[in-house]
GROMACS .gro file of C-alpha atoms in nm:
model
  238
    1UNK     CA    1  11.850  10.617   9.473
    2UNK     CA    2  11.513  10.774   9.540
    3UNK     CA    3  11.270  10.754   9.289
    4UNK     CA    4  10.942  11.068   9.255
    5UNK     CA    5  10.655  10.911   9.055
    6UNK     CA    6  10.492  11.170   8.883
    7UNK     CA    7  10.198  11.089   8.705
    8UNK     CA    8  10.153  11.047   8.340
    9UNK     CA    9   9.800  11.239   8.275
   10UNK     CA   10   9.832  11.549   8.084
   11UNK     CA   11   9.628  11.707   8.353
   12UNK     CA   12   9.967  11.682   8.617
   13UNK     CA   13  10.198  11.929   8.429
   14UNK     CA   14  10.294  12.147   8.695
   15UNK     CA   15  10.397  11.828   8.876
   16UNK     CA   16  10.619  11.620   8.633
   17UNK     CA   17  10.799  12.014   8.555
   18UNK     CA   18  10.863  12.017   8.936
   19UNK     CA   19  10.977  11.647   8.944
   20UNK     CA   20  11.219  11.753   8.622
   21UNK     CA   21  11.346  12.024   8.764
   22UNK     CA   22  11.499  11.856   9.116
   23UNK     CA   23  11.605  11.546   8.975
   24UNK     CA   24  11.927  11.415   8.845
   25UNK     CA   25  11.813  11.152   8.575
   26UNK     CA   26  11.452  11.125   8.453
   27UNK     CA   27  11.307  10.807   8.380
   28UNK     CA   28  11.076  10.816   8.091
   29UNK     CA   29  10.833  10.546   8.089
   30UNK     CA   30  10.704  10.492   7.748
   31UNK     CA   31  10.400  10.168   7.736
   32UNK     CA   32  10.542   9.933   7.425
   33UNK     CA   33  10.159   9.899   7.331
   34UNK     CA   34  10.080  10.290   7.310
   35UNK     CA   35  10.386  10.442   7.224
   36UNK     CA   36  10.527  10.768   7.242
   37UNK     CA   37  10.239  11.005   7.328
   38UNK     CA   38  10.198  11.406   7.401
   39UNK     CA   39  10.263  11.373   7.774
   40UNK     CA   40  10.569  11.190   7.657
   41UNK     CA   41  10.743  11.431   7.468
   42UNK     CA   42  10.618  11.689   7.771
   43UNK     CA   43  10.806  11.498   8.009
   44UNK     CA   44  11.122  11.445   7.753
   45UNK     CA   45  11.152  11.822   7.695
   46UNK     CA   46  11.096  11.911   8.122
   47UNK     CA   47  11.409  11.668   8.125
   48UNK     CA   48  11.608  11.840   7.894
   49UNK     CA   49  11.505  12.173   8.042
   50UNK     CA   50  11.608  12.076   8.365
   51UNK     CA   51  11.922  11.955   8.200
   52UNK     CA   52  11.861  11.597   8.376
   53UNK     CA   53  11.976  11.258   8.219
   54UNK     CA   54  11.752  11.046   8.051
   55UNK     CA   55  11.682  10.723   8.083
   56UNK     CA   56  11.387  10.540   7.874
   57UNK     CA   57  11.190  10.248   8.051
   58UNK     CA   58  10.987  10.033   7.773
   59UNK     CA   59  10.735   9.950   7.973
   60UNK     CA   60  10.436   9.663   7.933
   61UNK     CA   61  10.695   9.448   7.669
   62UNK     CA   62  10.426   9.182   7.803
   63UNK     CA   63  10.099   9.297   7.698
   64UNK     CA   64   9.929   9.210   7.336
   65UNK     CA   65  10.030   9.422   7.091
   66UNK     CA   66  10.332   9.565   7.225
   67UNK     CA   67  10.612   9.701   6.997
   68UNK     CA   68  10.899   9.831   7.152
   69UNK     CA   69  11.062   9.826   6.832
   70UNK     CA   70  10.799  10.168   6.698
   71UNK     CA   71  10.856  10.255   7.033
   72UNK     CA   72  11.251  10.346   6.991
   73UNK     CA   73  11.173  10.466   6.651
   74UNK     CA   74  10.964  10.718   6.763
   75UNK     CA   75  11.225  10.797   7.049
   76UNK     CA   76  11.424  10.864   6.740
   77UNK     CA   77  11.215  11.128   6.603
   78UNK     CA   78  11.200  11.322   6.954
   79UNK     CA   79  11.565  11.332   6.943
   80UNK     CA   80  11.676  11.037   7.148
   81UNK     CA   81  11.845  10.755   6.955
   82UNK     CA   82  11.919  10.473   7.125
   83UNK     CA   83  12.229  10.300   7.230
   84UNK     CA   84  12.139   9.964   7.017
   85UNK     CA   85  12.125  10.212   6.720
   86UNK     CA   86  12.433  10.405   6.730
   87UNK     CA   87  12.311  10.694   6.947
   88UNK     CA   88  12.355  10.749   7.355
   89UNK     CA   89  12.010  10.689   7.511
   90UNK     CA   90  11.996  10.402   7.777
   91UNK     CA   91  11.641  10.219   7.688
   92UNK     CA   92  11.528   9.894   7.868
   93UNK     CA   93  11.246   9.675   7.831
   94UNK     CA   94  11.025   9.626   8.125
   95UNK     CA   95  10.738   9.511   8.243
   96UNK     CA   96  10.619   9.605   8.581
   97UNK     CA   97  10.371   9.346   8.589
   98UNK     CA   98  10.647   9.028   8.557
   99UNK     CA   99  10.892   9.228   8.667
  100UNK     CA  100  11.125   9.176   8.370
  101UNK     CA  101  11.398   9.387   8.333
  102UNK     CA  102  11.345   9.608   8.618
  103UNK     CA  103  11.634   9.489   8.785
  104UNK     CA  104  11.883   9.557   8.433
  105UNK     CA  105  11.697   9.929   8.489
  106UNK     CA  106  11.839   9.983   8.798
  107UNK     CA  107  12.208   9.873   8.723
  108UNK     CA  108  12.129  10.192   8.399
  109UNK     CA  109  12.047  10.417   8.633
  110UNK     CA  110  12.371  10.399   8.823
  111UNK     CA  111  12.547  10.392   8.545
  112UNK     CA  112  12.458  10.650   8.396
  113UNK     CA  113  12.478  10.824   8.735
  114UNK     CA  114  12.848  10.697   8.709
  115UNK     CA  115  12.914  10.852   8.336
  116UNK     CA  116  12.685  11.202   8.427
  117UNK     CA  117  12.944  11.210   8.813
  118UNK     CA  118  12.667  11.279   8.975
  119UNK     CA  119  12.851  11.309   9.335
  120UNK     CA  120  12.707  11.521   9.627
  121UNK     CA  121  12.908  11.667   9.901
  122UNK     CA  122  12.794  11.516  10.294
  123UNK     CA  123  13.013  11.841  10.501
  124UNK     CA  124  12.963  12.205  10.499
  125UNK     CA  125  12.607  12.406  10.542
  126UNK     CA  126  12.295  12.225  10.394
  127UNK     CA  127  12.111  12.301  10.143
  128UNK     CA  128  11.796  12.103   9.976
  129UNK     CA  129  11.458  12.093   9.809
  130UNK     CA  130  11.081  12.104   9.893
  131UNK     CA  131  10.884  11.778   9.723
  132UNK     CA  132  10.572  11.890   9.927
  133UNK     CA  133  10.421  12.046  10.163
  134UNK     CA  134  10.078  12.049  10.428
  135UNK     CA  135   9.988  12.151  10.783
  136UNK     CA  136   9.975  11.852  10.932
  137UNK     CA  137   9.634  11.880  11.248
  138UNK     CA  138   9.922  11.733  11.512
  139UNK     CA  139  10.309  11.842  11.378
  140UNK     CA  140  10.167  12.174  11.262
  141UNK     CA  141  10.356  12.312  10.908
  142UNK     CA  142  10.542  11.948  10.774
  143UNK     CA  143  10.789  11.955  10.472
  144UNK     CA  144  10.885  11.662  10.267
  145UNK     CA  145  11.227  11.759  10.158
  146UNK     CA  146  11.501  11.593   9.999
  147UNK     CA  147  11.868  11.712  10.070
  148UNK     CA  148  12.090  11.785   9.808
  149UNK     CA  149  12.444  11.850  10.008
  150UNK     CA  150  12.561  11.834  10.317
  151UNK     CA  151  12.358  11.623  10.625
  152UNK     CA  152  12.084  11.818  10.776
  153UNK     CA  153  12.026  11.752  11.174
  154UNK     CA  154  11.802  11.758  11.447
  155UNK     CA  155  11.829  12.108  11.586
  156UNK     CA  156  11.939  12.301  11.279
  157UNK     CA  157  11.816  12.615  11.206
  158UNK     CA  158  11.676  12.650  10.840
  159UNK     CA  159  11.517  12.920  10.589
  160UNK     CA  160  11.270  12.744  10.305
  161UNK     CA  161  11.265  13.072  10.115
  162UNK     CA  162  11.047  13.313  10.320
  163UNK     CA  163  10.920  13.033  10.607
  164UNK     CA  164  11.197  13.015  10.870
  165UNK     CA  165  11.185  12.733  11.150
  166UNK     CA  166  11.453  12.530  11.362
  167UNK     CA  167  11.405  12.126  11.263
  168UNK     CA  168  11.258  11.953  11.507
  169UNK     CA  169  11.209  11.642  11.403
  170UNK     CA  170  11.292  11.404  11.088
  171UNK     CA  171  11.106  11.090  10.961
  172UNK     CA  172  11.081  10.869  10.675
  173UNK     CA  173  10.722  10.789  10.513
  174UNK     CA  174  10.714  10.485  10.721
  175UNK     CA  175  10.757  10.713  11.029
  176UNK     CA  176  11.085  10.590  11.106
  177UNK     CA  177  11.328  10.866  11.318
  178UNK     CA  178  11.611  11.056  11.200
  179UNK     CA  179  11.863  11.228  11.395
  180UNK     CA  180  12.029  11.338  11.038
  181UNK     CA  181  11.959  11.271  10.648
  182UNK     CA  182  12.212  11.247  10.403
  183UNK     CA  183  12.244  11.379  10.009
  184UNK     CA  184  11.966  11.184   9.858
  185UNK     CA  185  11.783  11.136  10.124
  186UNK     CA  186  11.380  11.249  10.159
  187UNK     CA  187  11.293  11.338  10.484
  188UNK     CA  188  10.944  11.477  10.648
  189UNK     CA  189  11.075  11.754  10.863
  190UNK     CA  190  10.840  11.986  11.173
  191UNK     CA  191  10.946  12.248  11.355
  192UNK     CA  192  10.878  12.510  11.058
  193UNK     CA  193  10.694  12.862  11.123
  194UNK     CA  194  10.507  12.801  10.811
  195UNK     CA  195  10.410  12.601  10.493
  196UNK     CA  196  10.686  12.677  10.228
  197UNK     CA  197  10.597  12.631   9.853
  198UNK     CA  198  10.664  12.332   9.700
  199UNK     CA  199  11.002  12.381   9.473
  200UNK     CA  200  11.177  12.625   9.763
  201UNK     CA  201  11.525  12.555   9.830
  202UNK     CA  202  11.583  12.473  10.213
  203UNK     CA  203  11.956  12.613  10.320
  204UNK     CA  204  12.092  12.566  10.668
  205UNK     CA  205  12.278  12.858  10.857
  206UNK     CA  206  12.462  12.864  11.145
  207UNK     CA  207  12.248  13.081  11.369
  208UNK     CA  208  11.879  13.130  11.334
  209UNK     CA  209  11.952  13.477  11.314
  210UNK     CA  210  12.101  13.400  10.964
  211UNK     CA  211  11.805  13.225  10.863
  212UNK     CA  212  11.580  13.475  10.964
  213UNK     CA  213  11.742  13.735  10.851
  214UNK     CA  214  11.750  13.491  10.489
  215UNK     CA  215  11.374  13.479  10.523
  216UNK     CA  216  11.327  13.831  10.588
  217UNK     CA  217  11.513  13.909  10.242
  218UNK     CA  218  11.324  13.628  10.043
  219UNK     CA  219  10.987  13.823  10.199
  220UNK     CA  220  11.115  14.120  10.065
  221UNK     CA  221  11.248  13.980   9.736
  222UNK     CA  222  10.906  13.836   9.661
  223UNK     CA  223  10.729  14.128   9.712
  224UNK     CA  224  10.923  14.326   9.507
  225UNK     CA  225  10.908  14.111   9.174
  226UNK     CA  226  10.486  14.088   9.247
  227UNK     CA  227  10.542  14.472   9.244
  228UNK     CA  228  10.709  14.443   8.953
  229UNK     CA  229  10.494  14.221   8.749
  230UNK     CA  230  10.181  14.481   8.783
  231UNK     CA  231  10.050  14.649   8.457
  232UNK     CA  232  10.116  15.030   8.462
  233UNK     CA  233   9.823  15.200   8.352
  234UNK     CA  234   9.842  15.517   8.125
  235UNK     CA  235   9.599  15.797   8.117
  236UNK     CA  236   9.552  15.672   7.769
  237UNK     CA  237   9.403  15.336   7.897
  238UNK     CA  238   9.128  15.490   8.136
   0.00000   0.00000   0.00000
């Protein structure tokens, strides 16, 4: 499993959509003191747009005041009823300060992994996502990417929408090595001839012909849809 914390601010938007969006089940962490709040129902509806599971951790069960009880009526009224009450959403109390229940969270997130068959293939071309992105002042243009199918290597040559680059190297953020990542598996990779946009899909190809020749068409594919996206302007309008 590998978890992307997003934060809970209203401010983040952009970055709990993007964390929806390449993830398989979305855990929504709901405080049993607060309750269900308007981030919360953001992040509920990013899930269901990005047609991910949901899973709903009831978090600080230790604090004063907590209720986790209001808390899964409320999850009611957004649509998610849960198991205990007849409906299909896996909740769990928590506390991340005790660590209560975080280990029963873990055995729901597999098995709901098991009931959603969320399988990934490990052969055939590679193809994965872009978490984030920087020039790094020593590796030059650095991606943090997380592959979706198929193992990505040392040495293969890869298009990130219109950036293009041959990998070069692969760590973990301890710094540890890789000579190949799995499905599932986030990765900081160099060797890149730019910084691709968070969100890009990274594909494999054969020859870095191919993935130049992919970049080329992304290039041109972007600038056509910021060509079409300009306002006309009439006569009428001057």
């Amino acid at each position: 499993i590998t978890f992307l914390d997003t934060p809970g601010h209203e401010a983040f938007h952009a970055m709990r959509a993007h964390g929806a969006r390449i993830t398989d089940v979305v855990i929504v962490v709901v405080a049993a003191d607060d309750g269900v709040k308007p981030q919360t129902r953001e992040a509920i509806q990013l899930a269901r747009d990005g047609s991910a599971a949901i899973v709903v951790a009831v978090n600080k069960i230790d604090v004063e005041g907590a209720d986790p009880t209001r808390v899964r009526q409320q999850l009611v009224e957004e649509g998610l009823v849960p198991e205990g009450w007849g409906g299909q959403t896996v909740t769990v109390d928590v506390s991340a300060k005790t660590g209560e229940g975080l280990d029963q969270l873990l055995e729901m997130v597999l098995l709901v992994s098991d009931v959603e068959e969320l399988t990934a293939r490990y052969d055939g071309l590679t193809h994965g996502v872009v978490v984030e992105s920087h020039l790094d002042p020593s590796k030059g243009p650095v991606a943090t990417v997380i592959v979706q199918a198929g193992t990505l290597n040392v040495g293969d040559a890869v298009a990130i929408g219109p950036v293009v680059g041959k990998i070069r190297a692969m760590e973990d953020f301890r710094g540890k090595r890789y000579k190949y990542a799995d499905p599932a598996t986030p990765v900081l990779v160099s060797g890149l001839k730019g910084v691709p946009e968070p969100g890009e899909t990274i594909q494999e190809f054969a020859t870095e012909r191919e993935a130049k020749a992919a970049a080329s068409q992304a290039v041109r594919e972007k600038g056509a849809k910021r060509y079409s996206e300009v306002k006309k302007i009439t006569a009428s309008e001057l």
